[in-house]
């Protein structure tokens, strides 16, 4: 599992995160908090995707399987395979559905080519997309609906056999039915693989999460305000900020 | 409102008149004496009579070569700008300014550069390849700029997804960047073709103006634009032949545009709609 110790992050001169400490656990961990509190930057840090932004600077430790990934120079690709990421905006690649999934298998490199279809069928069934697309595997993935596209992106990541799955607001652009389907899927996945989900939807966090992290902003820099088991935080928040923030759940 | 509208019509009117005058002049005077023979025979008397077959061959070779050279180079330059250089803001703006300046440079400057570098230093002399390389240098800045501007506005999630799946650069370019930017690549390709077709100053110093068939890529050849320029300015009594060649030029560019639009609509862009 991932353990974060004294993690600081800044983009150039702008500080983003301040002294983050957290030990992730099995099951679903939801991260909530106001916009700009650095939730997304935090989850992208977990597999160093923040390196893609310009002038990224960080300090502290992020331990994954006893390695501090912040000082790792080689094999970042392996880490990104092990800690899979799904993004807010569904980004199926502008090629066929089959090719979208095949790309993951090519990059993984451990599956023989003749078993590709088998693997792809298996993962599409897992994300309950097989029924919808089995006749259109070679049609463009851009023709799918938003919910289906996001499921495809989850399938693409699952093919890499991640040990941890990160989702950055996966349902924010989806309709309620697709959202519920993806939540069910996440609960299924979380039985085997720990899931970390950033969400703006407090009801969603309440529905699916076992652990909750609440981010807040102090002088423009994000930090963890409160953390703990989800039901405990929802029932009896310790921090006054969490209290006011959670009250908005009614809306 | 009415005044503004009339003003716009008034301003655009002279442009329309000018356009129709040029076109009608070329069509009315140029089509006379045009026959199949004109397209399949060589020029004689410095182009005053005879056909333009070698010139069409040279033009086609130069246009295709330019397209083949400039497209991959521009794509790779734009890719490097987007993925590597964009991490340094100052370096990126330096490159962007250079691209803008270079795309506005007069073509004769490229012609002199091409003649010195490709012709003398690399030893290609007056040749089709030397001309095509010079034209590629000429279209490269703008082509790169078109592609880079399009890469910049792609949602960042595509780059993040590519990194998250640890896609190789080749797979990323082939499956994501090229399909997503077909419009931009098509725009750049059309720009290259039109620049290559219409260019004279850069080619006079590089591909030369010999009006026979080119024997190889290292041989000199005359494009249609140079043929027209030469007939109109240098050859006494070449006016009629120049108009005739202009008419062919008009037909050629219309045909290329037509073919491109049909091809683009039916094959490349269908997957994106």
Short mmCIF file of C-alpha atoms in Angstrom, two decimals:
data_model
loop_
_atom_site.label_atom_id
_atom_site.label_comp_id
_atom_site.label_asym_id
_atom_site.label_seq_id
_atom_site.Cartn_x
_atom_site.Cartn_y
_atom_site.Cartn_z
CA UNK A 1 0.00 0.00 0.00
CA UNK A 2 0.97 3.61 -0.37
CA UNK A 3 2.20 5.62 2.54
CA UNK A 4 2.68 9.36 2.26
CA UNK A 5 5.03 11.15 4.68
CA UNK A 6 5.63 14.91 4.97
CA UNK A 7 4.78 15.47 1.34
CA UNK A 8 5.11 19.01 -0.03
CA UNK A 9 4.31 19.94 -3.64
CA UNK A 10 4.68 23.15 -5.61
CA UNK A 11 4.43 24.12 -9.26
CA UNK A 12 7.12 26.75 -9.73
CA UNK A 13 6.62 29.34 -6.99
CA UNK A 14 3.02 28.36 -6.39
CA UNK A 15 2.66 26.05 -3.40
CA UNK A 16 0.04 23.37 -3.90
CA UNK A 17 0.24 20.92 -1.01
CA UNK A 18 1.48 21.33 2.52
CA UNK A 19 2.77 18.54 4.75
CA UNK A 20 0.61 15.60 3.72
CA UNK A 21 0.74 12.46 5.85
CA UNK A 22 -1.47 9.51 5.11
CA UNK A 23 -1.40 5.74 5.18
CA UNK A 24 -3.73 4.31 2.54
CA UNK A 25 -5.65 1.15 3.35
CA UNK A 26 -7.59 -1.53 1.51
CA UNK A 27 -11.09 -0.75 0.24
CA UNK A 28 -12.28 2.52 -1.19
CA UNK A 29 -10.72 5.76 0.00
CA UNK A 30 -12.56 8.91 -1.02
CA UNK A 31 -10.88 12.29 -1.14
CA UNK A 32 -13.20 15.28 -0.86
CA UNK A 33 -12.63 19.00 -0.51
CA UNK A 34 -13.21 22.34 -2.20
CA UNK A 35 -11.89 23.12 -5.69
CA UNK A 36 -8.26 24.18 -5.69
CA UNK A 37 -7.40 22.30 -2.52
CA UNK A 38 -4.97 20.10 -4.42
CA UNK A 39 -6.92 16.83 -4.40
CA UNK A 40 -6.16 16.03 -8.04
CA UNK A 41 -2.52 17.10 -7.72
CA UNK A 42 -2.25 14.83 -4.70
CA UNK A 43 -3.54 11.71 -6.44
CA UNK A 44 -1.48 12.44 -9.54
CA UNK A 45 1.57 12.67 -7.27
CA UNK A 46 1.07 9.08 -6.17
CA UNK A 47 2.52 7.80 -9.45
CA UNK A 48 4.48 10.93 -10.39
CA UNK A 49 2.12 12.04 -13.16
CA UNK A 50 2.67 15.53 -11.73
CA UNK A 51 6.05 15.40 -13.49
CA UNK A 52 4.18 16.32 -16.67
CA UNK A 53 3.37 19.79 -15.33
CA UNK A 54 6.06 22.41 -15.72
CA UNK A 55 8.41 23.22 -12.84
CA UNK A 56 7.09 20.56 -10.49
CA UNK A 57 8.93 20.45 -7.17
CA UNK A 58 8.28 18.13 -4.27
CA UNK A 59 9.77 16.87 -1.05
CA UNK A 60 8.90 14.19 1.48
CA UNK A 61 8.29 10.52 0.90
CA UNK A 62 5.72 8.48 -0.97
CA UNK A 63 6.36 4.85 -0.12
CA UNK A 64 4.99 2.16 -2.40
CA UNK A 65 6.13 -1.40 -1.73
CA UNK A 66 8.93 0.01 0.45
CA UNK A 67 10.32 2.22 -2.34
CA UNK A 68 10.23 5.98 -2.18
CA UNK A 69 8.82 6.69 -5.63
CA UNK A 70 9.74 10.38 -5.37
CA UNK A 71 13.45 9.62 -5.75
CA UNK A 72 13.01 6.81 -8.27
CA UNK A 73 14.56 7.60 -11.63
CA UNK A 74 13.96 4.43 -13.62
CA UNK A 75 10.88 2.29 -14.18
CA UNK A 76 8.36 5.08 -13.64
CA UNK A 77 6.30 3.34 -16.31
CA UNK A 78 6.12 0.21 -14.15
CA UNK A 79 4.93 2.30 -11.21
CA UNK A 80 2.30 3.94 -13.39
CA UNK A 81 1.13 0.50 -14.45
CA UNK A 82 0.99 -0.65 -10.82
CA UNK A 83 -0.82 2.49 -9.70
CA UNK A 84 -3.40 2.92 -12.47
CA UNK A 85 -5.09 6.25 -13.08
CA UNK A 86 -8.46 7.17 -14.60
CA UNK A 87 -9.13 10.84 -15.27
CA UNK A 88 -12.04 13.21 -14.92
CA UNK A 89 -12.64 13.65 -18.63
CA UNK A 90 -13.19 10.33 -20.41
CA UNK A 91 -10.32 10.13 -22.90
CA UNK A 92 -10.80 7.09 -25.10
CA UNK A 93 -8.16 7.25 -27.81
CA UNK A 94 -9.48 8.16 -31.27
CA UNK A 95 -9.08 4.61 -32.55
CA UNK A 96 -11.29 1.53 -32.36
CA UNK A 97 -12.52 0.10 -29.05
CA UNK A 98 -10.41 -3.00 -29.62
CA UNK A 99 -7.29 -0.94 -30.35
CA UNK A 100 -7.85 1.15 -27.21
CA UNK A 101 -7.61 -1.96 -25.09
CA UNK A 102 -4.98 -3.64 -27.22
CA UNK A 103 -2.63 -0.70 -26.57
CA UNK A 104 -2.57 -1.50 -22.85
CA UNK A 105 -1.74 -5.13 -23.60
CA UNK A 106 1.03 -4.13 -26.00
CA UNK A 107 2.58 -1.86 -23.38
CA UNK A 108 2.18 -4.50 -20.67
CA UNK A 109 4.01 -6.99 -22.87
CA UNK A 110 3.26 -10.10 -20.82
CA UNK A 111 0.25 -11.37 -22.76
CA UNK A 112 0.67 -13.32 -25.97
CA UNK A 113 -0.94 -11.79 -29.00
CA UNK A 114 -3.26 -14.73 -29.61
CA UNK A 115 -4.78 -14.24 -26.14
CA UNK A 116 -5.57 -10.55 -26.66
CA UNK A 117 -9.20 -11.06 -27.63
CA UNK A 118 -9.78 -13.35 -24.67
CA UNK A 119 -8.32 -10.77 -22.25
CA UNK A 120 -10.25 -7.92 -23.82
CA UNK A 121 -13.50 -9.86 -23.62
CA UNK A 122 -12.82 -10.66 -19.98
CA UNK A 123 -12.15 -7.06 -18.97
CA UNK A 124 -15.11 -5.70 -20.95
CA UNK A 125 -17.36 -8.16 -19.13
CA UNK A 126 -15.88 -7.04 -15.85
CA UNK A 127 -16.80 -3.40 -16.50
CA UNK A 128 -20.18 -4.57 -17.91
CA UNK A 129 -19.51 -3.12 -21.34
CA UNK A 130 -19.28 -6.35 -23.33
CA UNK A 131 -23.01 -6.57 -24.07
CA UNK A 132 -23.04 -3.05 -25.50
CA UNK A 133 -19.95 -3.24 -27.67
CA UNK A 134 -19.42 -6.87 -28.67
CA UNK A 135 -20.63 -6.21 -32.22
CA UNK A 136 -18.80 -2.89 -32.54
CA UNK A 137 -15.34 -3.77 -31.25
CA UNK A 138 -13.73 -2.36 -34.37
CA UNK A 139 -15.76 0.87 -34.48
CA UNK A 140 -14.38 4.16 -33.18
CA UNK A 141 -14.37 4.48 -29.40
CA UNK A 142 -15.45 8.11 -29.78
CA UNK A 143 -18.92 6.92 -30.81
CA UNK A 144 -19.60 5.54 -27.31
CA UNK A 145 -21.64 7.52 -24.77
CA UNK A 146 -19.88 9.36 -21.94
CA UNK A 147 -20.54 6.60 -19.41
CA UNK A 148 -19.39 3.89 -21.79
CA UNK A 149 -16.26 5.91 -22.60
CA UNK A 150 -15.39 6.18 -18.93
CA UNK A 151 -15.96 2.43 -18.47
CA UNK A 152 -13.64 1.84 -21.40
CA UNK A 153 -10.99 4.01 -19.73
CA UNK A 154 -11.37 1.99 -16.52
CA UNK A 155 -11.11 -1.25 -18.55
CA UNK A 156 -7.99 0.07 -20.26
CA UNK A 157 -6.39 0.69 -16.87
CA UNK A 158 -7.57 -2.63 -15.38
CA UNK A 159 -5.88 -4.54 -18.20
CA UNK A 160 -2.54 -3.45 -16.74
CA UNK A 161 -3.32 -5.41 -13.53
CA UNK A 162 -2.92 -2.38 -11.26
CA UNK A 163 -2.27 -2.98 -7.58
CA UNK A 164 -4.01 0.28 -6.77
CA UNK A 165 -6.60 2.14 -8.82
CA UNK A 166 -6.83 5.92 -8.70
CA UNK A 167 -9.85 7.75 -10.12
CA UNK A 168 -9.85 11.53 -10.38
CA UNK A 169 -13.51 12.63 -10.33
CA UNK A 170 -14.52 9.83 -12.71
CA UNK A 171 -18.24 10.60 -12.59
CA UNK A 172 -18.26 14.40 -12.74
CA UNK A 173 -19.32 14.51 -16.40
CA UNK A 174 -21.69 11.52 -16.31
CA UNK A 175 -25.43 11.09 -15.87
CA UNK A 176 -26.81 9.54 -12.62
CA UNK A 177 -27.34 6.08 -14.10
CA UNK A 178 -23.80 5.80 -15.46
CA UNK A 179 -22.54 7.16 -12.15
CA UNK A 180 -24.32 4.40 -10.22
CA UNK A 181 -23.01 1.76 -12.61
CA UNK A 182 -19.46 2.97 -12.15
CA UNK A 183 -19.91 3.06 -8.37
CA UNK A 184 -21.05 -0.57 -8.41
CA UNK A 185 -18.08 -1.44 -10.56
CA UNK A 186 -15.72 0.30 -8.12
CA UNK A 187 -17.19 -1.62 -5.18
CA UNK A 188 -16.52 -4.85 -7.11
CA UNK A 189 -12.96 -3.82 -7.94
CA UNK A 190 -12.26 -2.69 -4.37
CA UNK A 191 -12.77 -6.22 -3.09
CA UNK A 192 -9.42 -7.11 -4.66
CA UNK A 193 -7.68 -3.81 -5.42
CA UNK A 194 -7.59 -0.74 -3.21
CA UNK A 195 -9.38 2.17 -4.88
CA UNK A 196 -8.67 5.86 -4.35
CA UNK A 197 -11.35 8.19 -5.68
CA UNK A 198 -11.41 11.98 -5.76
CA UNK A 199 -14.94 13.28 -5.78
CA UNK A 200 -16.95 16.47 -5.41
CA UNK A 201 -20.04 14.45 -4.70
CA UNK A 202 -20.31 13.97 -0.95
CA UNK A 203 -23.25 11.60 -1.36
CA UNK A 204 -21.09 9.45 -3.57
CA UNK A 205 -18.33 9.42 -0.97
CA UNK A 206 -20.87 8.43 1.67
CA UNK A 207 -22.28 5.65 -0.54
CA UNK A 208 -19.09 3.89 -1.46
CA UNK A 209 -16.12 4.98 0.64
CA UNK A 210 -14.78 3.22 3.70
CA UNK A 211 -12.11 5.82 4.35
CA UNK A 212 -12.39 9.55 3.90
CA UNK A 213 -9.83 12.29 3.51
CA UNK A 214 -11.03 15.89 3.67
CA UNK A 215 -8.81 18.45 2.00
CA UNK A 216 -8.97 22.14 2.84
CA UNK A 217 -7.24 25.30 1.68
CA UNK A 218 -5.22 27.45 4.01
CA UNK A 219 -3.71 30.62 2.47
CA UNK A 220 -3.98 29.12 -0.99
CA UNK A 221 -2.18 25.89 -0.10
CA UNK A 222 -4.00 22.58 0.22
CA UNK A 223 -3.64 20.24 3.16
CA UNK A 224 -5.47 17.40 4.88
CA UNK A 225 -7.98 18.75 7.39
CA UNK A 226 -9.45 15.51 8.56
CA UNK A 227 -9.06 11.81 7.86
CA UNK A 228 -10.57 8.62 9.19
CA UNK A 229 -13.20 5.99 8.61
CA UNK A 230 -15.88 7.41 6.41
CA UNK A 231 -18.92 6.88 8.65
CA UNK A 232 -17.10 8.35 11.65
CA UNK A 233 -16.13 11.49 9.77
CA UNK A 234 -19.63 11.91 8.38
CA UNK A 235 -21.29 11.34 11.76
CA UNK A 236 -18.96 13.27 13.99
CA UNK A 237 -16.53 15.54 12.16
CA UNK A 238 -13.86 16.84 14.49
CA UNK A 239 -12.85 19.93 12.59
CA UNK A 240 -15.22 22.88 12.21
CA UNK A 241 -14.27 23.26 8.52
CA UNK A 242 -15.34 19.65 7.86
CA UNK A 243 -18.59 20.33 9.67
CA UNK A 244 -19.52 23.28 7.47
CA UNK A 245 -18.28 21.50 4.36
CA UNK A 246 -20.29 18.37 5.07
CA UNK A 247 -23.41 20.43 5.76
CA UNK A 248 -23.49 21.30 2.07
CA UNK A 249 -24.26 17.66 1.46
CA UNK A 250 -27.93 18.56 1.91
CA UNK A 251 -27.88 20.54 -1.36
CA UNK B 1 -26.67 49.23 -40.09
CA UNK B 2 -27.38 49.70 -43.74
CA UNK B 3 -24.41 51.98 -44.18
CA UNK B 4 -22.08 49.46 -42.56
CA UNK B 5 -23.44 46.71 -44.73
CA UNK B 6 -23.05 48.78 -47.89
CA UNK B 7 -19.53 49.71 -46.86
CA UNK B 8 -18.58 46.06 -46.55
CA UNK B 9 -20.01 45.32 -49.99
CA UNK B 10 -18.23 48.37 -51.39
CA UNK B 11 -14.88 47.23 -50.01
CA UNK B 12 -15.26 43.65 -51.18
CA UNK B 13 -16.45 44.65 -54.63
CA UNK B 14 -13.08 45.72 -56.10
CA UNK B 15 -11.53 42.47 -54.89
CA UNK B 16 -14.24 40.48 -56.62
CA UNK B 17 -13.84 42.49 -59.82
CA UNK B 18 -10.07 42.05 -59.76
CA UNK B 19 -10.47 38.32 -59.20
CA UNK B 20 -12.92 37.89 -62.07
CA UNK B 21 -10.81 40.04 -64.38
CA UNK B 22 -7.76 37.86 -63.78
CA UNK B 23 -9.65 34.60 -64.04
CA UNK B 24 -11.58 35.62 -67.15
CA UNK B 25 -8.43 36.90 -68.81
CA UNK B 26 -6.66 33.60 -68.19
CA UNK B 27 -9.63 31.52 -69.25
CA UNK B 28 -10.55 33.53 -72.36
CA UNK B 29 -7.03 33.92 -73.72
CA UNK B 30 -5.49 30.80 -72.26
CA UNK B 31 -7.84 28.14 -73.50
CA UNK B 32 -7.22 29.01 -77.15
CA UNK B 33 -5.22 26.34 -78.94
CA UNK B 34 -5.23 24.03 -75.94
CA UNK B 35 -5.16 20.42 -77.06
CA UNK B 36 -4.20 17.03 -75.73
CA UNK B 37 -0.94 17.40 -77.60
CA UNK B 38 -0.02 20.33 -75.35
CA UNK B 39 0.04 18.06 -72.31
CA UNK B 40 2.14 15.29 -73.81
CA UNK B 41 4.86 17.05 -75.83
CA UNK B 42 8.01 18.86 -74.82
CA UNK B 43 8.43 22.62 -75.08
CA UNK B 44 10.15 24.10 -78.09
CA UNK B 45 11.50 27.58 -78.89
CA UNK B 46 12.03 28.29 -75.15
CA UNK B 47 8.39 27.50 -74.51
CA UNK B 48 6.84 29.72 -77.19
CA UNK B 49 5.49 26.60 -78.85
CA UNK B 50 5.24 22.93 -78.07
CA UNK B 51 3.85 21.41 -74.89
CA UNK B 52 4.52 21.29 -71.16
CA UNK B 53 4.81 17.55 -70.41
CA UNK B 54 8.30 17.72 -68.76
CA UNK B 55 7.19 20.73 -66.74
CA UNK B 56 4.17 18.90 -65.36
CA UNK B 57 6.39 15.96 -64.45
CA UNK B 58 8.89 18.21 -62.61
CA UNK B 59 6.09 20.07 -60.84
CA UNK B 60 4.49 16.83 -59.64
CA UNK B 61 7.81 15.45 -58.39
CA UNK B 62 8.67 18.64 -56.50
CA UNK B 63 5.21 18.93 -54.92
CA UNK B 64 5.17 15.30 -53.79
CA UNK B 65 8.76 15.44 -52.50
CA UNK B 66 8.04 18.62 -50.56
CA UNK B 67 5.01 17.00 -48.99
CA UNK B 68 6.92 13.84 -48.10
CA UNK B 69 9.81 15.76 -46.55
CA UNK B 70 7.96 18.54 -44.76
CA UNK B 71 5.18 16.46 -43.15
CA UNK B 72 7.29 14.15 -40.96
CA UNK B 73 9.76 16.90 -40.08
CA UNK B 74 7.01 19.31 -39.05
CA UNK B 75 5.21 16.61 -37.08
CA UNK B 76 8.34 15.68 -35.16
CA UNK B 77 9.28 19.32 -34.53
CA UNK B 78 5.81 20.06 -33.21
CA UNK B 79 5.95 16.93 -31.04
CA UNK B 80 9.29 17.93 -29.52
CA UNK B 81 8.00 21.47 -28.93
CA UNK B 82 4.93 20.12 -27.16
CA UNK B 83 6.50 17.35 -25.10
CA UNK B 84 9.99 18.58 -24.29
CA UNK B 85 10.53 22.27 -24.93
CA UNK B 86 7.18 23.35 -23.46
CA UNK B 87 8.55 22.51 -19.99
CA UNK B 88 10.76 25.59 -20.28
CA UNK B 89 8.57 28.62 -20.81
CA UNK B 90 11.35 30.93 -22.06
CA UNK B 91 12.77 28.43 -24.52
CA UNK B 92 9.26 27.72 -25.82
CA UNK B 93 8.49 31.38 -26.46
CA UNK B 94 11.87 31.75 -28.18
CA UNK B 95 10.96 28.87 -30.50
CA UNK B 96 7.46 30.20 -31.10
CA UNK B 97 8.77 33.65 -32.04
CA UNK B 98 11.32 32.04 -34.38
CA UNK B 99 8.60 30.02 -36.08
CA UNK B 100 6.45 33.09 -36.61
CA UNK B 101 9.36 35.12 -37.96
CA UNK B 102 10.59 32.34 -40.22
CA UNK B 103 7.15 31.74 -41.71
CA UNK B 104 7.09 35.39 -42.74
CA UNK B 105 10.56 35.39 -44.32
CA UNK B 106 10.56 36.24 -48.07
CA UNK B 107 10.93 33.12 -50.17
CA UNK B 108 13.93 34.50 -52.05
CA UNK B 109 15.91 34.31 -48.81
CA UNK B 110 15.11 30.61 -48.57
CA UNK B 111 16.09 30.30 -52.22
CA UNK B 112 19.55 31.76 -51.56
CA UNK B 113 19.97 29.65 -48.44
CA UNK B 114 18.92 26.50 -50.32
CA UNK B 115 21.25 27.28 -53.22
CA UNK B 116 24.19 27.75 -50.83
CA UNK B 117 23.45 24.86 -48.46
CA UNK B 118 21.74 22.13 -50.48
CA UNK B 119 23.20 23.15 -53.82
CA UNK B 120 26.83 23.87 -52.91
CA UNK B 121 27.59 22.51 -49.41
CA UNK B 122 25.71 19.25 -49.82
CA UNK B 123 26.50 19.12 -53.52
CA UNK B 124 23.00 18.61 -54.91
CA UNK B 125 23.51 21.43 -57.40
CA UNK B 126 20.53 22.59 -59.42
CA UNK B 127 18.21 19.65 -58.86
CA UNK B 128 14.68 18.64 -58.01
CA UNK B 129 15.79 17.34 -54.60
CA UNK B 130 17.54 20.59 -53.82
CA UNK B 131 14.36 22.49 -54.77
CA UNK B 132 12.12 20.22 -52.72
CA UNK B 133 14.40 20.51 -49.66
CA UNK B 134 14.39 24.29 -49.97
CA UNK B 135 10.61 24.36 -50.27
CA UNK B 136 10.38 22.07 -47.24
CA UNK B 137 12.49 24.51 -45.22
CA UNK B 138 10.17 27.25 -46.38
CA UNK B 139 6.94 25.54 -45.31
CA UNK B 140 8.40 23.92 -42.20
CA UNK B 141 7.92 26.88 -39.81
CA UNK B 142 4.27 27.44 -40.64
CA UNK B 143 3.46 23.72 -40.86
CA UNK B 144 5.08 23.17 -37.46
CA UNK B 145 3.19 26.13 -36.05
CA UNK B 146 -0.17 24.79 -37.26
CA UNK B 147 0.53 21.38 -35.70
CA UNK B 148 1.98 22.77 -32.48
CA UNK B 149 -1.00 25.11 -32.00
CA UNK B 150 -3.27 22.09 -32.37
CA UNK B 151 -1.27 19.92 -29.98
CA UNK B 152 -1.38 22.73 -27.42
CA UNK B 153 -5.17 22.82 -27.27
CA UNK B 154 -5.60 19.06 -26.88
CA UNK B 155 -7.07 18.19 -23.48
CA UNK B 156 -4.24 17.53 -21.04
CA UNK B 157 -5.92 14.22 -20.12
CA UNK B 158 -4.73 12.71 -23.39
CA UNK B 159 -1.10 13.34 -22.46
CA UNK B 160 -1.76 12.19 -18.89
CA UNK B 161 -3.51 9.02 -20.11
CA UNK B 162 -0.63 8.32 -22.44
CA UNK B 163 1.81 8.63 -19.55
CA UNK B 164 -0.43 6.71 -17.16
CA UNK B 165 -0.52 3.76 -19.56
CA UNK B 166 3.20 4.32 -20.23
CA UNK B 167 2.61 4.36 -23.98
CA UNK B 168 5.70 4.57 -26.14
CA UNK B 169 6.08 7.77 -28.14
CA UNK B 170 5.45 5.83 -31.34
CA UNK B 171 2.16 4.34 -30.11
CA UNK B 172 1.13 7.71 -28.65
CA UNK B 173 1.76 9.53 -31.93
CA UNK B 174 0.19 6.82 -34.07
CA UNK B 175 -2.96 6.18 -32.05
CA UNK B 176 -3.64 9.52 -30.43
CA UNK B 177 -1.88 12.50 -31.94
CA UNK B 178 -2.26 11.65 -35.62
CA UNK B 179 -5.94 10.64 -35.54
CA UNK B 180 -6.82 13.64 -33.35
CA UNK B 181 -4.95 16.09 -35.57
CA UNK B 182 -5.89 14.90 -39.04
CA UNK B 183 -7.53 18.24 -39.76
CA UNK B 184 -4.36 20.10 -38.84
CA UNK B 185 -2.16 17.73 -40.82
CA UNK B 186 -4.48 18.11 -43.80
CA UNK B 187 -4.35 21.90 -43.46
CA UNK B 188 -0.55 21.81 -43.31
CA UNK B 189 -0.35 19.45 -46.28
CA UNK B 190 -2.61 21.68 -48.38
CA UNK B 191 -0.53 24.68 -47.36
CA UNK B 192 2.65 22.84 -48.43
CA UNK B 193 1.18 21.85 -51.77
CA UNK B 194 -0.04 25.34 -52.54
CA UNK B 195 3.27 26.92 -51.55
CA UNK B 196 5.20 24.38 -53.63
CA UNK B 197 2.92 24.89 -56.63
CA UNK B 198 3.05 28.67 -56.57
CA UNK B 199 6.68 29.24 -55.64
CA UNK B 200 9.14 30.79 -58.07
CA UNK B 201 11.81 32.81 -56.24
CA UNK B 202 12.98 29.94 -54.02
CA UNK B 203 13.11 27.48 -56.92
CA UNK B 204 14.97 29.53 -59.54
CA UNK B 205 18.17 29.24 -57.46
CA UNK B 206 17.69 25.62 -56.49
CA UNK B 207 15.80 23.47 -58.96
CA UNK B 208 16.66 25.67 -61.91
CA UNK B 209 14.63 26.17 -65.08
CA UNK B 210 15.63 23.57 -67.60
CA UNK B 211 12.52 22.70 -69.60
CA UNK B 212 13.35 19.12 -70.58
CA UNK B 213 12.40 15.92 -68.74
CA UNK B 214 14.37 15.43 -65.50
CA UNK B 215 16.46 12.24 -65.68
CA UNK B 216 16.70 11.74 -61.91
CA UNK B 217 16.02 13.56 -58.65
CA UNK B 218 19.50 15.07 -58.95
CA UNK B 219 18.61 16.59 -62.31
CA UNK B 220 17.30 20.11 -62.79
CA UNK B 221 13.65 20.66 -63.68
CA UNK B 222 11.25 23.53 -64.27
CA UNK B 223 7.96 23.84 -62.39
CA UNK B 224 4.84 25.34 -63.92
CA UNK B 225 5.11 28.59 -61.95
CA UNK B 226 8.66 29.14 -63.14
CA UNK B 227 7.56 28.33 -66.68
CA UNK B 228 4.88 31.01 -66.49
CA UNK B 229 7.27 33.51 -64.89
CA UNK B 230 9.94 32.82 -67.50
CA UNK B 231 7.55 33.09 -70.46
CA UNK B 232 5.94 36.27 -69.17
CA UNK B 233 9.12 38.13 -68.24
CA UNK B 234 12.15 36.73 -70.06
CA UNK B 235 10.97 35.34 -73.40
CA UNK B 236 9.97 37.92 -76.04
CA UNK B 237 6.66 36.90 -77.57
CA UNK B 238 5.94 34.42 -74.78
CA UNK B 239 2.80 36.15 -73.48
CA UNK B 240 0.34 33.89 -75.26
CA UNK B 241 2.18 30.78 -74.10
CA UNK B 242 2.29 32.17 -70.55
CA UNK B 243 -1.49 32.61 -70.54
CA UNK B 244 -1.91 29.10 -71.83
CA UNK B 245 0.31 27.72 -69.06
CA UNK B 246 -1.56 29.84 -66.51
CA UNK B 247 -4.79 28.25 -67.66
CA UNK B 248 -3.27 24.82 -67.09
CA UNK B 249 -2.05 25.98 -63.69
CA UNK B 250 -5.59 27.03 -62.81
CA UNK B 251 -6.92 23.65 -63.91
CA UNK B 252 -4.19 21.85 -61.99
CA UNK B 253 -4.78 23.64 -58.69
CA UNK B 254 -8.55 23.21 -59.03
CA UNK B 255 -8.08 19.50 -59.69
CA UNK B 256 -5.72 19.05 -56.74
CA UNK B 257 -8.10 20.91 -54.44
CA UNK B 258 -11.02 18.85 -55.66
CA UNK B 259 -9.20 15.54 -55.26
CA UNK B 260 -7.96 16.51 -51.80
CA UNK B 261 -11.38 17.55 -50.57
CA UNK B 262 -12.97 14.35 -51.86
CA UNK B 263 -10.22 12.16 -50.41
CA UNK B 264 -10.29 13.95 -47.05
CA UNK B 265 -14.06 13.80 -46.77
CA UNK B 266 -14.35 10.16 -47.69
CA UNK B 267 -11.39 8.55 -46.01
CA UNK B 268 -9.34 10.43 -43.47
CA UNK B 269 -11.96 12.43 -41.68
CA UNK B 270 -14.80 9.93 -41.68
CA UNK B 271 -13.52 8.22 -38.54
CA UNK B 272 -13.71 11.45 -36.56
CA UNK B 273 -17.33 12.36 -37.16
#
